[in-house]
CSV table of C-alpha atoms and ligand atoms in Angstrom, one decimal:
chain,number,residue,atom,x,y,z
A,27,UNK,CA,373.7,30.0,24.8
A,28,UNK,CA,372.9,28.4,28.1
A,29,UNK,CA,369.7,28.3,30.0
A,30,UNK,CA,369.8,30.4,33.2
A,31,UNK,CA,367.6,29.7,36.2
A,32,UNK,CA,365.6,32.8,37.1
A,33,UNK,CA,367.1,34.9,39.8
A,34,UNK,CA,365.2,35.6,43.1
A,35,UNK,CA,364.4,39.1,41.8
A,36,UNK,CA,363.0,37.8,38.6
A,37,UNK,CA,360.9,35.3,40.4
A,38,UNK,CA,359.5,37.9,42.8
A,39,UNK,CA,358.8,40.3,39.9
A,40,UNK,CA,356.9,37.6,38.0
A,41,UNK,CA,354.9,36.4,41.0
A,42,UNK,CA,353.8,39.9,42.1
A,43,UNK,CA,352.8,40.7,38.5
A,44,UNK,CA,350.8,37.5,38.2
A,45,UNK,CA,348.9,38.2,41.4
A,46,UNK,CA,348.1,41.7,40.1
A,47,UNK,CA,347.0,40.4,36.7
A,48,UNK,CA,344.6,37.9,38.3
A,49,UNK,CA,343.2,40.4,40.7
A,50,UNK,CA,342.9,43.5,38.5
A,51,UNK,CA,343.2,42.6,34.8
A,52,UNK,CA,341.5,39.3,34.5
A,53,UNK,CA,338.1,40.6,35.8
A,54,UNK,CA,338.1,43.4,33.2
A,55,UNK,CA,339.1,41.1,30.3
A,56,UNK,CA,336.5,38.6,31.5
A,57,UNK,CA,333.8,41.3,31.4
A,58,UNK,CA,334.9,42.4,27.9
A,59,UNK,CA,335.4,39.0,26.4
A,60,UNK,CA,335.3,39.5,22.6
A,61,UNK,CA,334.0,43.1,23.1
A,62,UNK,CA,336.0,46.3,22.6
A,63,UNK,CA,337.5,47.6,25.8
A,64,UNK,CA,336.9,51.4,25.9
A,65,UNK,CA,340.1,53.5,25.6
A,66,UNK,CA,339.8,55.0,29.1
A,67,UNK,CA,339.5,51.5,30.6
A,68,UNK,CA,342.4,50.2,28.5
A,69,UNK,CA,344.5,53.2,29.6
A,70,UNK,CA,343.8,52.5,33.3
A,71,UNK,CA,345.1,49.0,32.7
A,72,UNK,CA,348.2,50.0,30.8
A,73,UNK,CA,349.0,52.6,33.5
A,74,UNK,CA,348.8,50.0,36.2
A,75,UNK,CA,350.8,47.5,34.2
A,76,UNK,CA,353.5,50.2,33.6
A,77,UNK,CA,354.1,50.2,37.4
A,78,UNK,CA,355.3,46.6,37.0
A,79,UNK,CA,357.9,47.5,34.3
A,80,UNK,CA,356.1,47.0,31.0
A,81,UNK,CA,356.6,48.6,28.4
A,82,UNK,CA,359.8,50.3,29.9
A,83,UNK,CA,361.5,47.1,31.1
A,84,UNK,CA,364.5,47.3,28.8
A,85,UNK,CA,364.6,51.0,28.3
A,86,UNK,CA,367.7,52.5,29.9
A,87,UNK,CA,367.3,54.2,33.3
A,88,UNK,CA,368.5,57.5,31.9
A,89,UNK,CA,365.5,57.5,29.5
A,90,UNK,CA,363.0,56.7,32.3
A,91,UNK,CA,362.9,52.9,31.9
A,92,UNK,CA,363.8,50.1,34.3
A,93,UNK,CA,367.1,49.1,32.6
A,94,UNK,CA,366.3,45.5,33.1
A,95,UNK,CA,367.1,42.6,30.7
A,96,UNK,CA,365.2,41.3,27.7
A,97,UNK,CA,365.0,38.0,29.6
A,98,UNK,CA,363.1,39.6,32.4
A,99,UNK,CA,360.9,41.4,30.0
A,100,UNK,CA,360.1,38.1,28.3
A,101,UNK,CA,359.1,36.5,31.7
A,102,UNK,CA,356.8,39.4,32.5
A,103,UNK,CA,355.3,39.5,29.0
A,104,UNK,CA,354.5,35.8,29.1
A,105,UNK,CA,352.5,36.4,32.3
A,106,UNK,CA,350.5,39.2,30.6
A,107,UNK,CA,350.0,37.1,27.4
A,108,UNK,CA,348.7,34.1,29.5
A,109,UNK,CA,346.2,36.5,31.2
A,110,UNK,CA,345.1,38.5,28.1
A,111,UNK,CA,346.3,38.4,24.6
A,112,UNK,CA,344.4,41.6,23.8
A,113,UNK,CA,346.0,43.6,26.6
A,114,UNK,CA,349.3,42.0,25.8
A,115,UNK,CA,349.1,43.2,22.2
A,116,UNK,CA,348.4,46.8,23.4
A,117,UNK,CA,351.4,46.8,25.7
A,118,UNK,CA,353.5,45.1,23.0
A,119,UNK,CA,353.1,48.0,20.6
A,120,UNK,CA,354.1,50.4,23.3
A,121,UNK,CA,357.1,48.2,24.0
A,122,UNK,CA,358.1,48.4,20.3
A,123,UNK,CA,357.8,52.2,20.2
A,124,UNK,CA,359.6,52.5,23.6
A,125,UNK,CA,362.5,50.5,22.1
A,126,UNK,CA,362.6,52.9,19.0
A,127,UNK,CA,362.3,56.2,20.8
A,128,UNK,CA,365.6,56.4,22.7
A,129,UNK,CA,367.3,56.5,19.3
A,130,UNK,CA,365.0,59.2,18.0
A,131,UNK,CA,365.5,63.0,18.0
A,132,UNK,CA,365.7,64.4,21.6
A,133,UNK,CA,362.6,66.5,21.0
A,134,UNK,CA,360.5,63.4,20.1
A,135,UNK,CA,362.0,61.3,22.8
A,136,UNK,CA,361.3,63.9,25.5
A,137,UNK,CA,357.8,64.6,24.3
A,138,UNK,CA,356.5,61.0,23.9
A,139,UNK,CA,358.7,58.5,25.7
A,140,UNK,CA,357.7,59.4,29.3
A,141,UNK,CA,354.0,59.3,28.5
A,142,UNK,CA,354.4,56.0,26.7
A,143,UNK,CA,356.4,54.4,29.5
A,144,UNK,CA,353.7,55.5,32.0
A,145,UNK,CA,351.0,53.8,29.8
A,146,UNK,CA,349.3,57.2,29.4
A,147,UNK,CA,349.5,57.3,25.6
A,148,UNK,CA,349.2,54.6,23.0
A,149,UNK,CA,351.5,54.2,20.0
A,150,UNK,CA,351.3,52.0,17.1
A,151,UNK,CA,353.3,51.0,14.0
A,152,UNK,CA,351.7,50.8,10.6
A,153,UNK,CA,353.4,49.0,7.7
A,154,UNK,CA,350.6,46.9,6.1
A,155,UNK,CA,348.4,48.3,3.3
A,156,UNK,CA,345.5,46.5,1.7
A,157,UNK,CA,347.6,45.0,-1.1
A,158,UNK,CA,350.9,45.0,0.7
A,159,UNK,CA,351.5,42.7,3.6
A,160,UNK,CA,354.5,40.3,3.4
A,161,UNK,CA,356.2,42.3,0.7
A,162,UNK,CA,356.9,45.6,2.5
A,163,UNK,CA,359.2,46.9,-0.2
A,164,UNK,CA,356.1,47.9,-2.2
A,165,UNK,CA,354.6,50.4,0.3
A,166,UNK,CA,352.6,53.1,-1.4
A,167,UNK,CA,351.9,55.6,1.4
A,168,UNK,CA,353.7,58.7,0.2
A,169,UNK,CA,355.5,61.4,2.2
A,170,UNK,CA,356.4,64.4,-0.1
A,171,UNK,CA,358.9,66.9,1.2
A,172,UNK,CA,357.5,70.4,1.7
A,173,UNK,CA,360.3,72.6,3.2
A,174,UNK,CA,361.0,71.3,6.7
A,175,UNK,CA,357.8,69.1,6.7
A,176,UNK,CA,356.4,66.1,4.9
A,177,UNK,CA,352.9,65.9,3.4
A,178,UNK,CA,351.7,62.4,4.0
A,179,UNK,CA,348.9,60.5,2.2
A,180,UNK,CA,347.9,56.9,2.3
A,181,UNK,CA,345.9,54.1,4.0
A,182,UNK,CA,347.2,51.5,6.4
A,183,UNK,CA,345.2,48.4,7.3
A,184,UNK,CA,345.2,45.8,10.0
A,185,UNK,CA,347.0,48.0,12.5
A,186,UNK,CA,347.1,46.8,16.1
A,187,UNK,CA,345.4,49.1,18.6
A,188,UNK,CA,345.0,51.7,15.8
A,189,UNK,CA,341.7,53.1,17.3
A,190,UNK,CA,343.4,53.6,20.6
A,191,UNK,CA,346.5,55.2,19.1
A,192,UNK,CA,347.6,58.7,20.0
A,193,UNK,CA,350.8,58.4,17.9
A,194,UNK,CA,351.5,56.3,14.9
A,195,UNK,CA,354.9,55.4,13.4
A,196,UNK,CA,354.0,55.1,9.7
A,197,UNK,CA,356.1,53.4,7.1
A,198,UNK,CA,356.1,55.8,4.1
A,199,UNK,CA,357.8,56.2,0.8
A,200,UNK,CA,359.8,59.5,0.4
A,201,UNK,CA,362.0,60.5,-2.6
A,202,UNK,CA,364.9,58.8,-0.8
A,203,UNK,CA,363.0,55.5,-0.3
A,204,UNK,CA,361.3,53.7,2.6
A,205,UNK,CA,361.2,55.7,5.8
A,206,UNK,CA,359.3,56.0,9.1
A,207,UNK,CA,357.5,59.1,10.3
A,208,UNK,CA,355.9,59.5,13.8
A,209,UNK,CA,352.5,61.0,13.2
A,210,UNK,CA,350.6,62.6,16.1
A,211,UNK,CA,346.8,62.2,15.8
A,212,UNK,CA,346.0,65.5,17.5
A,213,UNK,CA,348.8,67.6,16.0
A,214,UNK,CA,348.9,66.2,12.4
A,215,UNK,CA,345.6,64.2,12.1
A,216,UNK,CA,344.6,60.8,10.9
A,217,UNK,CA,341.4,58.8,11.0
A,218,UNK,CA,340.9,55.3,12.3
A,219,UNK,CA,338.2,52.6,11.7
A,220,UNK,CA,338.0,49.4,13.7
A,221,UNK,CA,337.9,46.1,11.8
A,222,UNK,CA,336.2,43.0,13.4
A,223,UNK,CA,338.1,39.7,13.4
A,224,UNK,CA,337.7,36.1,14.5
A,225,UNK,CA,339.5,36.9,17.7
A,226,UNK,CA,341.4,39.8,19.6
A,227,UNK,CA,338.3,42.0,19.4
A,228,UNK,CA,338.7,43.4,23.0
A,229,UNK,CA,341.4,45.7,21.5
A,230,UNK,CA,341.4,47.4,18.1
A,231,UNK,CA,342.8,46.3,14.8
A,232,UNK,CA,342.2,49.3,12.5
A,233,UNK,CA,342.4,50.9,9.2
A,234,UNK,CA,344.2,54.2,9.4
A,235,UNK,CA,343.7,56.9,6.8
A,236,UNK,CA,346.2,59.7,6.5
A,237,UNK,CA,345.1,62.6,4.3
A,238,UNK,CA,347.3,65.6,3.8
A,239,UNK,CA,349.0,65.2,7.2
A,240,UNK,CA,351.7,67.8,7.5
A,241,UNK,CA,354.4,66.2,9.7
A,242,UNK,CA,357.7,67.9,10.7
A,243,UNK,CA,360.8,66.3,9.2
A,244,UNK,CA,362.2,66.1,12.8
A,245,UNK,CA,359.5,63.3,13.2
A,246,UNK,CA,361.6,60.9,11.1
A,247,UNK,CA,362.4,57.7,13.1
A,248,UNK,CA,365.7,56.4,11.8
A,249,UNK,CA,367.4,57.9,8.7
A,250,UNK,CA,365.3,58.9,5.7
A,251,UNK,CA,365.5,56.1,3.1
A,252,UNK,CA,366.8,53.6,5.7
A,253,UNK,CA,363.3,52.2,6.5
A,254,UNK,CA,364.2,48.6,5.7
A,255,UNK,CA,366.9,48.7,8.5
A,256,UNK,CA,364.4,50.3,10.9
A,257,UNK,CA,361.9,47.5,10.0
A,258,UNK,CA,364.6,44.8,10.6
A,259,UNK,CA,365.4,46.1,14.0
A,260,UNK,CA,361.7,46.5,14.9
A,261,UNK,CA,361.0,43.1,13.3
A,262,UNK,CA,363.4,41.4,15.7
A,263,UNK,CA,361.6,42.9,18.7
A,264,UNK,CA,358.2,42.2,17.2
A,265,UNK,CA,359.0,38.5,16.5
A,266,UNK,CA,360.3,38.1,20.0
A,267,UNK,CA,357.2,39.5,21.6
A,268,UNK,CA,354.9,37.6,19.3
A,269,UNK,CA,356.8,34.4,20.1
A,270,UNK,CA,356.4,35.0,23.8
A,271,UNK,CA,352.7,35.8,23.2
A,272,UNK,CA,352.3,32.4,21.7
A,273,UNK,CA,354.1,30.8,24.7
A,274,UNK,CA,351.6,32.7,27.0
A,275,UNK,CA,348.7,31.3,25.0
A,276,UNK,CA,350.1,27.7,25.3
A,277,UNK,CA,350.7,28.2,29.0
A,278,UNK,CA,347.1,29.3,29.5
A,279,UNK,CA,345.7,26.4,27.4
A,280,UNK,CA,347.9,23.9,29.3
A,281,UNK,CA,346.8,25.2,32.7
A,282,UNK,CA,343.2,25.1,31.8
A,283,UNK,CA,343.6,21.5,30.4
A,284,UNK,CA,345.4,20.2,33.5
A,285,UNK,CA,342.6,21.6,35.7
A,286,UNK,CA,339.9,20.0,33.5
A,287,UNK,CA,341.4,16.6,33.0
A,288,UNK,CA,342.1,16.1,36.7
A,289,UNK,CA,338.5,17.0,37.6
A,290,UNK,CA,336.4,15.7,34.7
A,291,UNK,CA,335.5,12.0,34.9
A,292,UNK,CA,334.3,9.5,32.3
A,293,UNK,CA,333.9,5.7,32.6
A,294,UNK,CA,334.4,6.0,36.4
A,295,UNK,CA,337.8,7.7,36.4
A,296,UNK,CA,339.1,11.3,35.9
A,297,UNK,CA,340.1,11.5,32.2
A,298,UNK,CA,343.8,12.3,33.3
A,299,UNK,CA,344.0,8.6,34.2
A,300,UNK,CA,343.6,7.6,30.5
A,301,UNK,CA,346.8,7.1,28.5
A,302,UNK,CA,345.7,9.0,25.4
A,303,UNK,CA,344.8,12.0,27.5
A,304,UNK,CA,348.1,11.8,29.4
A,305,UNK,CA,350.0,11.7,26.1
A,306,UNK,CA,348.2,14.8,24.9
A,307,UNK,CA,349.0,16.7,28.1
A,308,UNK,CA,352.6,15.7,27.8
A,309,UNK,CA,352.8,16.8,24.1
A,310,UNK,CA,351.3,20.1,25.0
A,311,UNK,CA,353.9,20.6,27.8
A,312,UNK,CA,356.7,19.6,25.4
A,313,UNK,CA,355.6,22.2,22.8
A,314,UNK,CA,355.1,24.9,25.4
A,315,UNK,CA,358.6,24.3,26.9
A,316,UNK,CA,360.3,24.0,23.6
A,317,UNK,CA,358.8,27.3,22.5
A,318,UNK,CA,359.8,29.0,25.7
A,319,UNK,CA,363.4,27.7,25.5
A,320,UNK,CA,363.8,28.9,21.9
A,321,UNK,CA,362.5,32.3,23.0
A,322,UNK,CA,364.8,32.3,26.1
A,323,UNK,CA,367.8,31.7,23.7
A,324,UNK,CA,366.8,34.7,21.7
A,325,UNK,CA,366.2,36.9,24.7
A,326,UNK,CA,369.6,35.8,26.1
A,327,UNK,CA,371.3,36.8,22.8
A,328,UNK,CA,369.5,40.2,22.8
A,329,UNK,CA,370.8,40.7,26.4
A,330,UNK,CA,374.3,39.9,25.1
A,331,UNK,CA,373.9,42.6,22.4
A,332,UNK,CA,373.9,40.0,19.6
A,333,UNK,CA,371.8,40.2,16.4
A,334,UNK,CA,369.5,37.2,16.3
A,335,UNK,CA,367.3,37.6,13.1
A,336,UNK,CA,367.4,33.9,12.3
A,337,UNK,CA,366.9,32.7,15.9
A,338,UNK,CA,364.0,35.2,16.1
A,339,UNK,CA,362.4,33.7,13.0
A,340,UNK,CA,363.0,30.1,14.2
A,341,UNK,CA,361.5,30.9,17.7
A,342,UNK,CA,358.5,32.8,16.4
A,343,UNK,CA,357.6,30.3,13.6
A,344,UNK,CA,357.8,27.4,16.0
A,345,UNK,CA,355.9,29.0,18.8
A,346,UNK,CA,353.2,30.4,16.6
A,347,UNK,CA,352.4,27.0,15.0
A,348,UNK,CA,352.9,25.1,18.3
A,349,UNK,CA,350.3,27.4,20.0
A,350,UNK,CA,347.7,26.5,17.3
A,351,UNK,CA,348.3,22.8,18.0
A,352,UNK,CA,348.3,23.2,21.8
A,353,UNK,CA,345.2,25.3,21.9
A,354,UNK,CA,343.4,22.9,19.5
A,355,UNK,CA,344.4,20.0,21.8
A,356,UNK,CA,343.0,22.0,24.8
A,357,UNK,CA,339.6,22.3,23.0
A,358,UNK,CA,339.6,18.6,22.2
A,359,UNK,CA,340.4,17.7,25.8
A,360,UNK,CA,337.4,19.7,27.0
A,361,UNK,CA,335.0,17.8,24.7
A,362,UNK,CA,331.7,19.7,24.1
A,363,UNK,CA,332.5,22.1,26.9
A,364,UNK,CA,335.6,23.1,24.9
A,365,UNK,CA,333.7,24.6,22.0
A,366,UNK,CA,331.3,26.6,24.2
A,367,UNK,CA,331.9,30.3,25.1
A,368,UNK,CA,331.4,29.3,28.8
A,369,UNK,CA,335.1,28.3,29.0
A,370,UNK,CA,338.3,30.0,27.9
A,371,UNK,CA,339.8,27.4,25.6
A,372,UNK,CA,337.8,28.2,22.5
A,373,UNK,CA,338.9,31.9,22.8
A,374,UNK,CA,342.5,30.7,23.2
A,375,UNK,CA,342.3,28.7,20.0
A,376,UNK,CA,340.8,31.6,18.0
A,377,UNK,CA,343.6,33.9,19.3
A,378,UNK,CA,346.3,31.3,18.6
A,379,UNK,CA,345.0,31.1,15.0
A,380,UNK,CA,345.2,34.9,14.6
A,381,UNK,CA,348.7,35.3,16.0
A,382,UNK,CA,350.7,33.6,13.2
A,383,UNK,CA,349.4,36.3,10.7
A,384,UNK,CA,351.0,39.1,12.8
A,385,UNK,CA,354.5,40.5,12.3
A,386,UNK,CA,355.5,38.2,9.4
A,387,UNK,CA,353.8,34.9,8.8
A,388,UNK,CA,355.5,31.5,9.5
A,389,UNK,CA,355.9,31.1,5.7
A,390,UNK,CA,357.8,34.3,5.5
A,391,UNK,CA,359.9,33.2,8.5
A,392,UNK,CA,360.7,29.9,6.7
A,393,UNK,CA,361.9,31.9,3.7
A,394,UNK,CA,364.1,34.0,5.9
A,395,UNK,CA,365.6,31.0,7.8
A,396,UNK,CA,366.3,29.1,4.6
A,397,UNK,CA,367.9,32.1,2.9
A,398,UNK,CA,370.2,32.6,5.9
A,399,UNK,CA,371.2,28.9,5.8
A,400,UNK,CA,371.6,28.4,2.1
A,401,UNK,CA,372.5,31.9,1.0
A,402,UNK,CA,369.9,31.5,-1.7
A,403,UNK,CA,366.7,33.7,-1.6
A,404,UNK,CA,363.5,31.8,-2.4
A,405,UNK,CA,361.7,35.2,-2.5
A,406,UNK,CA,360.9,36.6,-6.0
B,22,LIG,C1,345.4,40.9,14.4
B,22,LIG,C2,346.4,41.5,13.4
B,22,LIG,C3,347.2,42.6,13.8
B,22,LIG,C4,348.1,43.2,13.0
B,22,LIG,N1,348.8,44.3,13.4
B,22,LIG,C5,349.6,45.0,12.5
B,22,LIG,C6,350.3,46.2,12.9
B,22,LIG,O1,350.2,46.7,14.0
B,22,LIG,N2,351.0,46.8,12.0
B,22,LIG,C7,351.2,46.4,10.7
B,22,LIG,O2,351.9,47.0,9.9
B,22,LIG,N3,350.6,45.2,10.3
B,22,LIG,C8,349.8,44.5,11.2
B,22,LIG,N4,349.2,43.4,10.8
B,22,LIG,C9,349.4,42.9,9.5
B,22,LIG,C10,350.3,41.7,9.4
B,22,LIG,O3,351.6,42.0,9.7
B,22,LIG,C11,350.2,41.1,7.9
B,22,LIG,O4,348.8,40.7,7.9
B,22,LIG,C12,351.1,40.0,7.6
B,22,LIG,O5,352.4,40.6,7.5
B,22,LIG,C13,350.8,39.3,6.4
B,22,LIG,O6,350.4,40.1,5.3
B,22,LIG,P1,349.0,39.9,4.5
B,22,LIG,O7,348.0,39.8,5.5
B,22,LIG,O8,348.9,41.1,3.6
B,22,LIG,O9,349.2,38.6,3.8
B,22,LIG,P2,349.9,38.3,2.4
B,22,LIG,O10,351.3,38.9,2.4
B,22,LIG,O11,349.0,38.7,1.3
B,22,LIG,O12,350.1,36.7,2.5
B,22,LIG,C14,348.9,35.8,2.3
B,22,LIG,C15,349.4,34.4,2.5
B,22,LIG,O13,350.4,34.1,1.6
B,22,LIG,C16,351.6,33.7,2.2
B,22,LIG,N5,352.8,34.3,1.4
B,22,LIG,C17,353.0,35.6,1.0
B,22,LIG,N6,354.1,35.7,0.3
B,22,LIG,C18,354.6,34.4,0.2
B,22,LIG,C19,355.8,33.9,-0.4
B,22,LIG,N7,356.6,34.7,-1.0
B,22,LIG,N8,356.0,32.5,-0.3
B,22,LIG,C20,355.1,31.8,0.4
B,22,LIG,N9,354.0,32.2,1.0
B,22,LIG,C21,353.8,33.5,1.0
B,22,LIG,C22,351.6,34.3,3.6
B,22,LIG,O14,352.4,33.6,4.5
B,22,LIG,C23,350.1,34.2,3.9
B,22,LIG,O15,349.8,32.9,4.4
B,22,LIG,C24,348.3,42.7,11.7
B,22,LIG,C25,347.6,41.6,11.3
B,22,LIG,C26,346.6,41.0,12.1
B,22,LIG,C27,345.9,39.8,11.7
């Protein structure tokens, strides 16, 4: 897989998106730093972002999307992540659902996809339960067949933008095995409760309680009992976007650090003139670039229609861990200023620490990579 220089169209799309983000999204996320952005405000942002092609970038034109490449989507998403990890997570969940819906029943697609592509409704995907995170095969949320409906009961936890969500693709256990049902908050009902965290508090991470929700069987996403396959496909998308999210965090930390070390002086010189500082900046750039290139390989493979589970795990595991190191270095380079809430680097470090827990931890990615290489599962 070779690296491709961005086309003129891609460069223009990225530049105009960056200008918009700095002018219209940055002031809002600055105001709401570590505070929950109200749903109406978040919706205004996602509607404006939709005009630049996210979340519909790779959705085929016949389904209302832009029909662009995954590579272009990755470039745009890196810009968003570098501007705000919270808003990026919100858009990411809609990107995941927008990728699932073209394959869903026409009734579901027509009802939800246009609204989602326009950023008017929020969707989320709930797999994790309190005792079930990495081992998704043990999901306990039940969907019991009742004629042409399912009765759903269970509790999901740690679900990104759960409080915002209007619809929720819920991983359930039916009599045929793991499956996914799209639950509409208004039509079928579920309750959400926000959960505070060390970072990413400008959007919601929530517990979702589903009690006797009566959901039509036509709301199945993928075949009943084939939930592991649906998760695999979704997982590939999620790992890509989370990897790009980490690259965005590294980019932001590097930009902040370059600005600081070239202005801040000690012992009569800007600290950028010190060799140890220069080495740190170079290391940060190497990690950022290596992460971006691994992600670009993956995005290129997705554009070529190739499966890339292992490459996705490699890229995500590397980028997630690299982001923690790069953001930590950024705090260190800023000295005492780095640990204050006056500057952005401490927030970036807290966000970088949260990201490797999402969508499959680096440990789980290591197990998947090693299993693919050796043919031996180190899982139980
Ligand atoms: C901010 C945030 C947003 C999230 N959003 C969503 C969402 O939208 N939807 C959703 O379904 N989930 C979401 N999650 C949940 C996330 O996917 C899980 O937290 C993650 O998969 C890990 O599961 P766990 O937290 O239960 O940890 P556990 O599985 O209990 O793991 C605990 C630790 O043990 C390690 N570990 C586990 N098993 C093994 C093993 N076999 N070998 C070696 N190490 C192992 C893990 O790597 C981890 O370090 C979110 C989490 C966070 C923090």
